[in-house]
Amino acid sequence: MDFSRADFPDGFLFGAATAAYQIEGHGFGGAGSTHWDTFAATPGNVVRAENGSLACDHYHRYETDLDLLKDAGLDAYRFSTSWARVMPDGKTVNPEGLDFYDRLTDAILARGLQPFQTLYHWELPSALADQGGWMNRDTALRFGDYVEAITDKIGSRMASIATINEPWCVSYLSHFLGHHAPGLRDIRATARAMHHINLAHGEAMTRLRAQGMKNCGIVLNFEYAQAASNSADDLAAAATQDALYNKWFIQGVTQGSYPKEALSGLEPHMPANWQDDMTTISQPIDFLGVNYYTRNIIAHDPTAAWPHQKSIVGPLDKTQMGWEIYPQGLHHFLTRAARDYVGDLPIFVSENGMAWDDHVENGAIHDPARQQFITDHMNATKDAIADGANVQGFFYWSLLDNFEWAFGYEKRFGMVHVDFETLQRTPKTSYYALKSALSRV
Ligand code: IFM
């Protein structure tokens, strides 16, 4: 790979990321049912109806998985803790769950890796889904109880704590587009979820501060909204998409307001007195996590209900997900975050990576496309730093092939291949190339 540590500022962190449900094996350790278990058990939602009950069996194999991180020369590990493992019914603490994260934390630290925790990467306990999940304001407050319980156990040992991973996916993708649990397609549910997930972030920040935590923030995902043409209609459709995807959460969290292009459709469906929550939502954070993968080409669609838009398949090279490879978008969002929202606050590329149809051939997995992808996005990050963004780290998604939500185990994002029959791990050539790039000074 065409970069080295010397290309980045002193102390810049290189890491890899994972998430609890995608790797741990949710069937172990007394974890409770989540809305992903029930979504996956419903025909047509997930490829081959796969779920996270075994996943990569990281629950039992975390020591050797952490060795892989360490041996790659990485500095930090971004992982998540599962609400439903810590509180299987959404309110009662499961000591086995806390103990697992206690052991995991010790094992991360024992290898000299910095632990970057995410509190919510989508394991909503089914008991809370029964009560309306993210449509229900109370879920944000119950989230605060979970945050207190897990923080009490491991918080003081974390290098960084993020409240929510990708609130756009938790709300819009899951309640408007119906692709993720709970699989709704309802604008009222969407508006409520989009506000309540921000409130959950705010509630978590309040609890974390009360527990004396520092280095607390949120991880947002961004997707470059490219207008299909320069027509006024297409430009307006792309601006609305940009507001819904790329502005709603960051503007709410950093400025205490929502963008007008998004409110124009959502306002009638918002919970009563939502404005009263904006101070809680916009309390100071210590860092911003930016997840970035691709761009989306947006055209006006007069036949569709608001937001009157459709996506067009673009001409660029695509990953196994069918996502266009567009590293310029990462530079755009890093510099825009610094310029318009967070100023000099530390920013981390908290996820970036690509899925590829990787195969083991003679015991090895050759993935030159992934090596190029990483190089191009590292260079975009380097350029964003040169252009003034205070980016302090980059986490590859993901350490391991894992449960890719509605795509089951079909899409492979890992630097390390997982054989889902035997659970054998095999580092891909991108793993060795990254290791070699990081060892260059
Ligand atoms: O696998 C997901 C992850 O859970 C959240 N960010 C995007 C990844 C790839 O789709």
Short mmCIF file of C-alpha atoms and ligand atoms in Angstrom, two decimals:
data_model
loop_
_atom_site.label_atom_id
_atom_site.label_comp_id
_atom_site.label_asym_id
_atom_site.label_seq_id
_atom_site.Cartn_x
_atom_site.Cartn_y
_atom_site.Cartn_z
CA MET A 1 0.00 0.00 0.00
CA ASP A 2 1.25 3.38 -1.00
CA PHE A 3 1.42 5.12 2.38
CA SER A 4 3.25 4.86 5.69
CA ARG A 5 2.89 6.09 9.25
CA ALA A 6 5.19 8.99 8.40
CA ASP A 7 2.48 10.38 6.07
CA PHE A 8 0.25 11.02 9.09
CA PRO A 9 0.68 13.25 12.16
CA ASP A 10 2.46 11.92 15.26
CA GLY A 11 0.08 9.88 17.40
CA PHE A 12 -2.33 9.16 14.53
CA LEU A 13 -4.08 5.90 15.39
CA PHE A 14 -4.58 3.02 12.99
CA GLY A 15 -7.17 0.50 14.00
CA ALA A 16 -9.83 -1.94 12.91
CA ALA A 17 -13.49 -2.03 13.88
CA THR A 18 -16.11 -4.67 14.63
CA ALA A 19 -19.55 -4.76 16.25
CA ALA A 20 -20.97 -7.09 18.88
CA TYR A 21 -23.89 -8.76 17.07
CA GLN A 22 -21.86 -9.15 13.89
CA ILE A 23 -19.06 -11.20 15.46
CA GLU A 24 -19.64 -12.32 19.05
CA GLY A 25 -22.19 -15.11 18.80
CA HIS A 26 -25.32 -13.76 20.42
CA GLY A 27 -26.45 -17.23 21.46
CA PHE A 28 -23.81 -17.35 24.22
CA GLY A 29 -23.52 -15.83 27.67
CA GLY A 30 -27.16 -15.21 28.50
CA ALA A 31 -27.73 -12.47 25.91
CA GLY A 32 -31.40 -11.65 25.33
CA SER A 33 -33.40 -11.63 22.11
CA THR A 34 -32.94 -8.50 19.97
CA HIS A 35 -35.03 -7.03 17.18
CA TRP A 36 -32.38 -8.40 14.77
CA ASP A 37 -33.11 -11.96 15.94
CA THR A 38 -36.81 -11.55 15.23
CA PHE A 39 -36.23 -9.64 11.98
CA ALA A 40 -33.92 -12.43 10.76
CA ALA A 41 -36.47 -15.08 11.77
CA THR A 42 -39.06 -13.49 9.48
CA PRO A 43 -38.96 -14.77 5.87
CA GLY A 44 -37.47 -12.48 3.25
CA ASN A 45 -35.57 -10.11 5.52
CA VAL A 46 -32.08 -11.63 5.67
CA VAL A 47 -30.22 -13.72 3.08
CA ARG A 48 -30.79 -17.41 3.90
CA ALA A 49 -32.49 -16.24 7.15
CA GLU A 50 -29.03 -16.12 8.77
CA ASN A 51 -28.56 -14.45 12.14
CA GLY A 52 -25.92 -13.58 14.71
CA SER A 53 -26.39 -16.47 17.11
CA LEU A 54 -22.96 -17.96 16.28
CA ALA A 55 -21.43 -15.33 13.97
CA CYS A 56 -17.62 -15.55 14.28
CA ASP A 57 -17.80 -17.08 17.78
CA HIS A 58 -15.70 -14.16 18.95
CA TYR A 59 -17.27 -14.70 22.39
CA HIS A 60 -14.97 -17.70 22.78
CA ARG A 61 -12.18 -16.67 20.38
CA TYR A 62 -11.59 -13.03 21.35
CA GLU A 63 -8.05 -13.67 22.59
CA THR A 64 -6.82 -14.96 19.23
CA ASP A 65 -8.83 -12.29 17.37
CA LEU A 66 -7.09 -9.61 19.41
CA ASP A 67 -3.75 -11.24 18.60
CA LEU A 68 -4.56 -10.68 14.92
CA LEU A 69 -5.05 -6.95 15.58
CA LYS A 70 -1.85 -6.74 17.55
CA ASP A 71 0.16 -8.72 15.01
CA ALA A 72 -0.98 -6.38 12.23
CA GLY A 73 0.72 -3.53 14.08
CA LEU A 74 -2.54 -1.72 14.78
CA ASP A 75 -2.84 0.73 17.67
CA ALA A 76 -6.52 0.66 18.53
CA TYR A 77 -9.59 -1.56 18.43
CA ARG A 78 -13.09 -0.21 17.88
CA PHE A 79 -15.68 -2.64 19.22
CA SER A 80 -19.19 -2.39 20.57
CA THR A 81 -20.93 -3.62 23.67
CA SER A 82 -24.36 -5.18 23.26
CA TRP A 83 -27.31 -3.76 25.18
CA ALA A 84 -29.13 -7.10 24.98
CA ARG A 85 -26.10 -8.97 26.34
CA VAL A 86 -25.77 -6.59 29.27
CA MET A 87 -29.56 -6.29 29.83
CA PRO A 88 -31.32 -9.24 28.15
CA ASP A 89 -34.81 -7.91 28.93
CA GLY A 90 -33.80 -4.28 28.45
CA LYS A 91 -33.69 -3.50 32.15
CA THR A 92 -32.15 -6.28 34.29
CA VAL A 93 -28.36 -6.59 34.34
CA ASN A 94 -26.86 -9.92 33.22
CA PRO A 95 -23.62 -10.39 35.23
CA GLU A 96 -22.28 -12.82 32.60
CA GLY A 97 -22.58 -10.06 30.00
CA LEU A 98 -20.71 -7.54 32.12
CA ASP A 99 -18.03 -10.13 32.87
CA PHE A 100 -17.49 -10.83 29.18
CA TYR A 101 -16.83 -7.15 28.46
CA ASP A 102 -14.61 -6.96 31.54
CA ARG A 103 -12.47 -9.84 30.20
CA LEU A 104 -12.48 -8.37 26.71
CA THR A 105 -11.33 -4.97 27.99
CA ASP A 106 -8.48 -6.53 29.94
CA ALA A 107 -7.44 -8.54 26.89
CA ILE A 108 -7.42 -5.43 24.67
CA LEU A 109 -5.33 -3.50 27.18
CA ALA A 110 -2.98 -6.44 27.76
CA ARG A 111 -2.00 -6.20 24.10
CA GLY A 112 -1.29 -2.47 24.32
CA LEU A 113 -4.29 -1.67 22.10
CA GLN A 114 -6.49 1.37 22.80
CA PRO A 115 -10.12 0.38 23.39
CA PHE A 116 -12.65 2.46 21.42
CA GLN A 117 -16.09 1.43 22.66
CA THR A 118 -19.42 1.98 20.94
CA LEU A 119 -22.44 1.67 23.21
CA TYR A 120 -25.13 0.94 20.60
CA HIS A 121 -24.47 -0.93 17.39
CA TRP A 122 -28.06 -2.05 16.98
CA GLU A 123 -28.86 -4.77 19.57
CA LEU A 124 -32.18 -3.35 20.73
CA PRO A 125 -33.62 -5.80 23.30
CA SER A 126 -36.85 -7.35 21.97
CA ALA A 127 -38.63 -6.41 25.20
CA LEU A 128 -38.12 -2.75 24.28
CA ALA A 129 -38.99 -3.36 20.64
CA ASP A 130 -42.32 -4.68 21.97
CA GLN A 131 -42.92 -1.25 23.45
CA GLY A 132 -42.29 0.56 20.18
CA GLY A 133 -38.50 0.54 20.11
CA TRP A 134 -37.06 3.78 18.77
CA MET A 135 -40.54 5.14 18.07
CA ASN A 136 -41.00 5.32 21.83
CA ARG A 137 -39.31 8.20 23.66
CA ASP A 138 -38.85 6.01 26.73
CA THR A 139 -36.33 3.81 24.85
CA ALA A 140 -33.87 6.72 24.94
CA LEU A 141 -34.16 6.86 28.73
CA ARG A 142 -33.83 3.08 29.13
CA PHE A 143 -30.70 3.33 26.98
CA GLY A 144 -29.28 5.66 29.62
CA ASP A 145 -29.73 2.93 32.26
CA TYR A 146 -27.76 0.47 30.15
CA VAL A 147 -25.05 3.08 29.56
CA GLU A 148 -24.66 3.52 33.31
CA ALA A 149 -24.40 -0.23 33.95
CA ILE A 150 -21.75 -0.96 31.32
CA THR A 151 -19.81 2.24 32.03
CA ASP A 152 -19.68 1.40 35.69
CA LYS A 153 -17.94 -1.86 34.74
CA ILE A 154 -15.51 -0.82 32.00
CA GLY A 155 -15.84 2.92 31.33
CA SER A 156 -12.76 4.03 33.24
CA ARG A 157 -10.57 1.75 31.07
CA MET A 158 -11.84 3.04 27.71
CA ALA A 159 -9.74 5.34 25.53
CA SER A 160 -12.93 6.55 23.86
CA ILE A 161 -16.69 5.99 24.16
CA ALA A 162 -19.13 6.55 21.29
CA THR A 163 -22.83 6.61 22.12
CA ILE A 164 -24.53 5.46 18.91
CA ASN A 165 -23.26 3.90 15.70
CA GLU A 166 -24.88 5.32 12.54
CA PRO A 167 -28.16 6.84 13.73
CA TRP A 168 -29.25 7.17 10.07
CA CYS A 169 -29.28 3.36 9.81
CA VAL A 170 -31.03 2.97 13.17
CA SER A 171 -33.80 5.30 12.05
CA TYR A 172 -34.15 6.02 8.29
CA LEU A 173 -32.80 2.78 6.85
CA SER A 174 -34.81 0.77 9.38
CA HIS A 175 -38.10 2.71 9.59
CA PHE A 176 -38.43 4.42 6.18
CA LEU A 177 -36.60 2.12 3.74
CA GLY A 178 -37.35 -1.04 5.74
CA HIS A 179 -33.97 -2.68 5.04
CA HIS A 180 -32.90 -3.17 8.67
CA ALA A 181 -34.76 -4.22 11.80
CA PRO A 182 -37.55 -3.49 12.55
CA GLY A 183 -38.18 -3.29 8.78
CA LEU A 184 -40.80 -0.56 8.77
CA ARG A 185 -41.71 1.77 5.92
CA ASP A 186 -43.57 4.52 7.69
CA ILE A 187 -42.79 8.22 7.78
CA ARG A 188 -44.24 8.82 11.25
CA ALA A 189 -42.15 5.97 12.70
CA THR A 190 -39.13 7.42 10.87
CA ALA A 191 -39.47 10.96 12.18
CA ARG A 192 -39.84 9.67 15.71
CA ALA A 193 -36.89 7.26 15.44
CA MET A 194 -34.71 9.99 13.88
CA HIS A 195 -35.39 12.22 16.87
CA HIS A 196 -35.36 9.61 19.63
CA ILE A 197 -32.02 8.15 18.54
CA ASN A 198 -30.53 11.62 18.87
CA LEU A 199 -32.18 11.91 22.27
CA ALA A 200 -30.62 8.55 23.24
CA HIS A 201 -27.25 10.03 22.32
CA GLY A 202 -27.97 13.07 24.50
CA GLU A 203 -29.21 10.94 27.39
CA ALA A 204 -26.08 8.79 27.16
CA MET A 205 -23.87 11.89 27.17
CA THR A 206 -25.62 13.12 30.34
CA ARG A 207 -25.07 9.78 32.09
CA LEU A 208 -21.46 9.47 30.89
CA ARG A 209 -20.58 12.93 32.14
CA ALA A 210 -22.22 12.16 35.51
CA GLN A 211 -19.90 9.12 35.69
CA GLY A 212 -16.89 11.33 34.95
CA MET A 213 -16.21 9.99 31.45
CA LYS A 214 -14.03 11.85 28.98
CA ASN A 215 -13.43 11.27 25.26
CA CYS A 216 -17.12 10.76 24.58
CA GLY A 217 -18.75 11.32 21.19
CA ILE A 218 -20.87 9.79 18.46
CA VAL A 219 -20.27 7.86 15.24
CA LEU A 220 -22.23 9.12 12.21
CA ASN A 221 -22.32 7.70 8.71
CA PHE A 222 -22.18 9.84 5.60
CA GLU A 223 -22.89 9.11 1.94
CA TYR A 224 -22.08 11.63 -0.76
CA ALA A 225 -25.32 12.82 -2.36
CA GLN A 226 -24.55 13.49 -6.02
CA ALA A 227 -27.31 15.12 -8.08
CA ALA A 228 -28.05 13.12 -11.24
CA SER A 229 -27.95 16.33 -13.31
CA ASN A 230 -27.77 20.08 -12.93
CA SER A 231 -31.52 20.46 -13.28
CA ALA A 232 -33.12 22.41 -10.44
CA ASP A 233 -35.26 19.38 -9.55
CA ASP A 234 -32.32 16.96 -9.31
CA LEU A 235 -30.26 19.46 -7.34
CA ALA A 236 -33.12 19.93 -4.89
CA ALA A 237 -33.61 16.15 -4.56
CA ALA A 238 -29.89 15.72 -3.79
CA ALA A 239 -30.00 18.57 -1.26
CA THR A 240 -32.91 16.89 0.54
CA GLN A 241 -31.04 13.57 0.54
CA ASP A 242 -27.97 15.34 1.91
CA ALA A 243 -30.09 16.89 4.67
CA LEU A 244 -31.74 13.59 5.64
CA TYR A 245 -28.57 11.51 5.56
CA ASN A 246 -25.64 13.84 6.15
CA LYS A 247 -26.97 16.84 8.10
CA TRP A 248 -29.83 15.77 10.37
CA PHE A 249 -27.68 14.02 12.96
CA ILE A 250 -24.53 16.15 12.89
CA GLN A 251 -26.52 19.40 12.92
CA GLY A 252 -28.75 18.10 15.74
CA VAL A 253 -25.79 17.00 17.82
CA THR A 254 -23.54 20.02 17.24
CA GLN A 255 -26.02 22.87 16.66
CA GLY A 256 -29.27 21.77 18.30
CA SER A 257 -31.37 22.17 15.15
CA TYR A 258 -32.53 20.15 12.16
CA PRO A 259 -32.03 21.08 8.48
CA LYS A 260 -35.04 22.73 6.84
CA GLU A 261 -34.97 20.50 3.73
CA ALA A 262 -35.54 17.45 5.96
CA LEU A 263 -38.02 19.10 8.33
CA SER A 264 -40.14 20.14 5.35
CA GLY A 265 -41.31 16.53 5.06
CA LEU A 266 -40.78 15.21 8.59
CA GLU A 267 -42.08 18.02 10.78
CA PRO A 268 -45.76 16.92 10.68
CA HIS A 269 -44.70 13.49 11.98
CA MET A 270 -42.34 14.59 14.75
CA PRO A 271 -43.10 13.86 18.40
CA ALA A 272 -44.76 16.72 20.32
CA ASN A 273 -42.39 19.29 21.82
CA TRP A 274 -39.34 17.79 20.14
CA GLN A 275 -37.69 21.21 20.30
CA ASP A 276 -37.42 20.85 24.09
CA ASP A 277 -34.93 17.97 23.65
CA MET A 278 -32.47 19.86 21.48
CA THR A 279 -30.37 21.14 24.40
CA THR A 280 -29.86 17.60 25.70
CA ILE A 281 -29.05 16.41 22.18
CA SER A 282 -26.52 19.16 21.50
CA GLN A 283 -24.42 19.07 24.66
CA PRO A 284 -20.67 19.19 23.93
CA ILE A 285 -18.96 16.10 22.57
CA ASP A 286 -15.24 15.34 22.63
CA PHE A 287 -14.87 13.77 19.19
CA LEU A 288 -16.76 12.90 16.03
CA GLY A 289 -16.58 9.48 14.36
CA VAL A 290 -17.08 9.51 10.58
CA ASN A 291 -18.12 6.31 8.81
CA TYR A 292 -17.84 6.57 5.05
CA TYR A 293 -18.26 4.05 2.24
CA THR A 294 -19.73 5.43 -0.97
CA ARG A 295 -21.81 7.96 -2.89
CA ASN A 296 -25.40 7.86 -4.11
CA ILE A 297 -26.67 9.49 -7.31
CA ILE A 298 -30.03 11.10 -6.68
CA ALA A 299 -32.68 12.13 -9.20
CA HIS A 300 -36.01 13.85 -8.72
CA ASP A 301 -38.96 11.45 -9.01
CA PRO A 302 -42.27 13.26 -9.42
CA THR A 303 -44.22 10.01 -9.10
CA ALA A 304 -42.84 9.22 -5.62
CA ALA A 305 -44.10 10.59 -2.32
CA TRP A 306 -41.81 12.95 -0.40
CA PRO A 307 -38.82 13.14 -0.61
CA HIS A 308 -39.67 12.71 -4.34
CA GLN A 309 -36.44 10.97 -5.29
CA LYS A 310 -34.85 7.85 -6.70
CA SER A 311 -31.31 6.49 -6.83
CA ILE A 312 -29.50 5.97 -10.14
CA VAL A 313 -26.80 3.35 -10.66
CA GLY A 314 -23.53 5.23 -11.15
CA PRO A 315 -20.63 4.52 -13.56
CA LEU A 316 -17.77 4.05 -11.08
CA ASP A 317 -16.17 0.74 -10.02
CA LYS A 318 -18.26 -1.00 -7.38
CA THR A 319 -17.65 -3.21 -4.37
CA GLN A 320 -19.40 -6.51 -3.65
CA MET A 321 -22.20 -4.43 -2.09
CA GLY A 322 -22.72 -2.67 -5.44
CA TRP A 323 -21.46 0.55 -3.82
CA GLU A 324 -19.49 2.94 -6.02
CA ILE A 325 -15.89 3.54 -4.93
CA TYR A 326 -15.57 7.29 -4.41
CA PRO A 327 -12.74 8.28 -2.02
CA GLN A 328 -13.28 11.97 -2.79
CA GLY A 329 -16.41 11.71 -0.66
CA LEU A 330 -14.35 10.90 2.43
CA HIS A 331 -12.26 14.05 1.92
CA HIS A 332 -15.49 16.01 1.42
CA PHE A 333 -17.08 14.87 4.69
CA LEU A 334 -13.94 15.19 6.83
CA THR A 335 -13.31 18.75 5.69
CA ARG A 336 -17.01 19.67 5.83
CA ALA A 337 -17.33 18.30 9.38
CA ALA A 338 -14.40 20.44 10.49
CA ARG A 339 -15.51 23.54 8.59
CA ASP A 340 -19.24 23.52 9.31
CA TYR A 341 -19.78 21.54 12.51
CA VAL A 342 -16.97 20.52 14.84
CA GLY A 343 -14.11 22.95 14.18
CA ASP A 344 -10.88 21.65 15.69
CA LEU A 345 -12.50 18.80 17.65
CA PRO A 346 -10.80 15.44 17.01
CA ILE A 347 -12.34 13.48 14.14
CA PHE A 348 -11.82 9.76 13.56
CA VAL A 349 -12.53 7.80 10.42
CA SER A 350 -14.37 5.26 12.54
CA GLU A 351 -15.27 2.97 9.62
CA ASN A 352 -14.15 2.63 6.03
CA GLY A 353 -13.71 -0.53 4.04
CA MET A 354 -15.04 -2.66 1.23
CA ALA A 355 -16.76 -5.97 0.69
CA TRP A 356 -15.35 -8.28 -1.96
CA ASP A 357 -16.20 -11.80 -3.09
CA ASP A 358 -13.06 -13.22 -1.49
CA HIS A 359 -12.08 -16.85 -1.97
CA VAL A 360 -9.41 -19.01 -0.42
CA GLU A 361 -7.05 -20.31 -3.10
CA ASN A 362 -4.21 -22.57 -1.99
CA GLY A 363 -4.65 -21.34 1.55
CA ALA A 364 -4.42 -17.63 0.66
CA ILE A 365 -6.86 -14.82 -0.15
CA HIS A 366 -5.64 -12.28 -2.69
CA ASP A 367 -7.60 -9.03 -2.49
CA PRO A 368 -5.71 -6.34 -4.45
CA ALA A 369 -8.92 -4.35 -4.93
CA ARG A 370 -9.19 -3.94 -1.16
CA GLN A 371 -5.56 -2.83 -0.94
CA GLN A 372 -6.23 -0.15 -3.53
CA PHE A 373 -9.43 0.89 -1.74
CA ILE A 374 -7.59 1.33 1.56
CA THR A 375 -4.73 3.23 -0.07
CA ASP A 376 -7.12 5.61 -1.82
CA HIS A 377 -9.11 6.32 1.34
CA MET A 378 -5.97 6.74 3.46
CA ASN A 379 -4.76 9.27 0.90
CA ALA A 380 -8.12 11.08 1.02
CA THR A 381 -7.75 11.22 4.81
CA LYS A 382 -4.21 12.55 4.52
CA ASP A 383 -5.41 15.26 2.13
CA ALA A 384 -8.24 16.22 4.49
CA ILE A 385 -5.70 16.66 7.29
CA ALA A 386 -3.59 18.86 5.01
CA ASP A 387 -6.75 20.87 4.32
CA GLY A 388 -7.35 21.53 8.01
CA ALA A 389 -9.44 18.64 9.41
CA ASN A 390 -8.15 17.41 12.77
CA VAL A 391 -8.35 13.72 11.90
CA GLN A 392 -6.64 11.61 14.57
CA GLY A 393 -7.26 8.04 13.49
CA PHE A 394 -8.52 5.59 10.87
CA PHE A 395 -10.34 2.31 11.59
CA TYR A 396 -10.71 -0.26 8.83
CA TRP A 397 -14.12 -1.97 8.67
CA SER A 398 -13.77 -4.74 9.49
CA LEU A 399 -11.20 -6.88 11.25
CA LEU A 400 -13.16 -10.05 10.37
CA ASP A 401 -15.68 -11.15 7.76
CA ASN A 402 -18.91 -11.09 9.71
CA PHE A 403 -22.72 -10.96 9.79
CA GLU A 404 -23.49 -8.19 7.31
CA TRP A 405 -27.06 -7.60 8.53
CA ALA A 406 -29.68 -8.16 5.80
CA PHE A 407 -26.95 -9.71 3.61
CA GLY A 408 -26.18 -12.42 6.15
CA TYR A 409 -22.68 -13.87 5.78
CA GLU A 410 -22.54 -13.30 2.03
CA LYS A 411 -20.67 -9.98 1.93
CA ARG A 412 -17.08 -10.05 3.11
CA PHE A 413 -15.59 -6.82 4.53
CA GLY A 414 -12.82 -8.38 6.63
CA MET A 415 -9.05 -7.99 6.47
CA VAL A 416 -9.23 -11.50 7.86
CA HIS A 417 -11.26 -14.19 6.09
CA VAL A 418 -13.59 -16.30 8.21
CA ASP A 419 -14.70 -19.73 7.02
CA PHE A 420 -18.21 -19.83 8.46
CA GLU A 421 -18.23 -23.66 8.45
CA THR A 422 -15.05 -24.16 10.45
CA LEU A 423 -14.68 -20.60 11.85
CA GLN A 424 -11.05 -20.68 10.78
CA ARG A 425 -9.47 -17.23 10.39
CA THR A 426 -7.10 -16.55 7.46
CA PRO A 427 -5.56 -13.10 7.03
CA LYS A 428 -6.02 -11.76 3.49
CA THR A 429 -3.18 -10.16 1.53
CA SER A 430 -4.63 -6.73 2.46
CA TYR A 431 -3.95 -7.58 6.12
CA TYR A 432 -0.28 -8.24 5.34
CA ALA A 433 -0.04 -5.18 3.09
CA LEU A 434 -1.47 -2.94 5.82
CA LYS A 435 0.90 -4.47 8.34
CA SER A 436 3.82 -3.73 6.09
CA ALA A 437 2.65 -0.13 5.43
CA LEU A 438 2.28 0.50 9.18
CA SER A 439 5.73 -0.87 9.91
CA ARG A 440 7.31 1.72 7.59
CA VAL A 441 8.25 4.87 9.46
O1 IFM B 1 -21.38 -3.80 8.63
C1 IFM B 1 -21.74 -2.46 8.65
C2 IFM B 1 -21.60 -1.91 10.06
O2 IFM B 1 -22.36 -2.62 10.98
C3 IFM B 1 -22.03 -0.46 10.09
N1 IFM B 1 -21.39 0.31 9.07
C4 IFM B 1 -21.40 -0.21 7.73
C5 IFM B 1 -20.88 -1.64 7.72
C6 IFM B 1 -20.88 -2.19 6.28
O3 IFM B 1 -22.16 -2.19 5.76
#
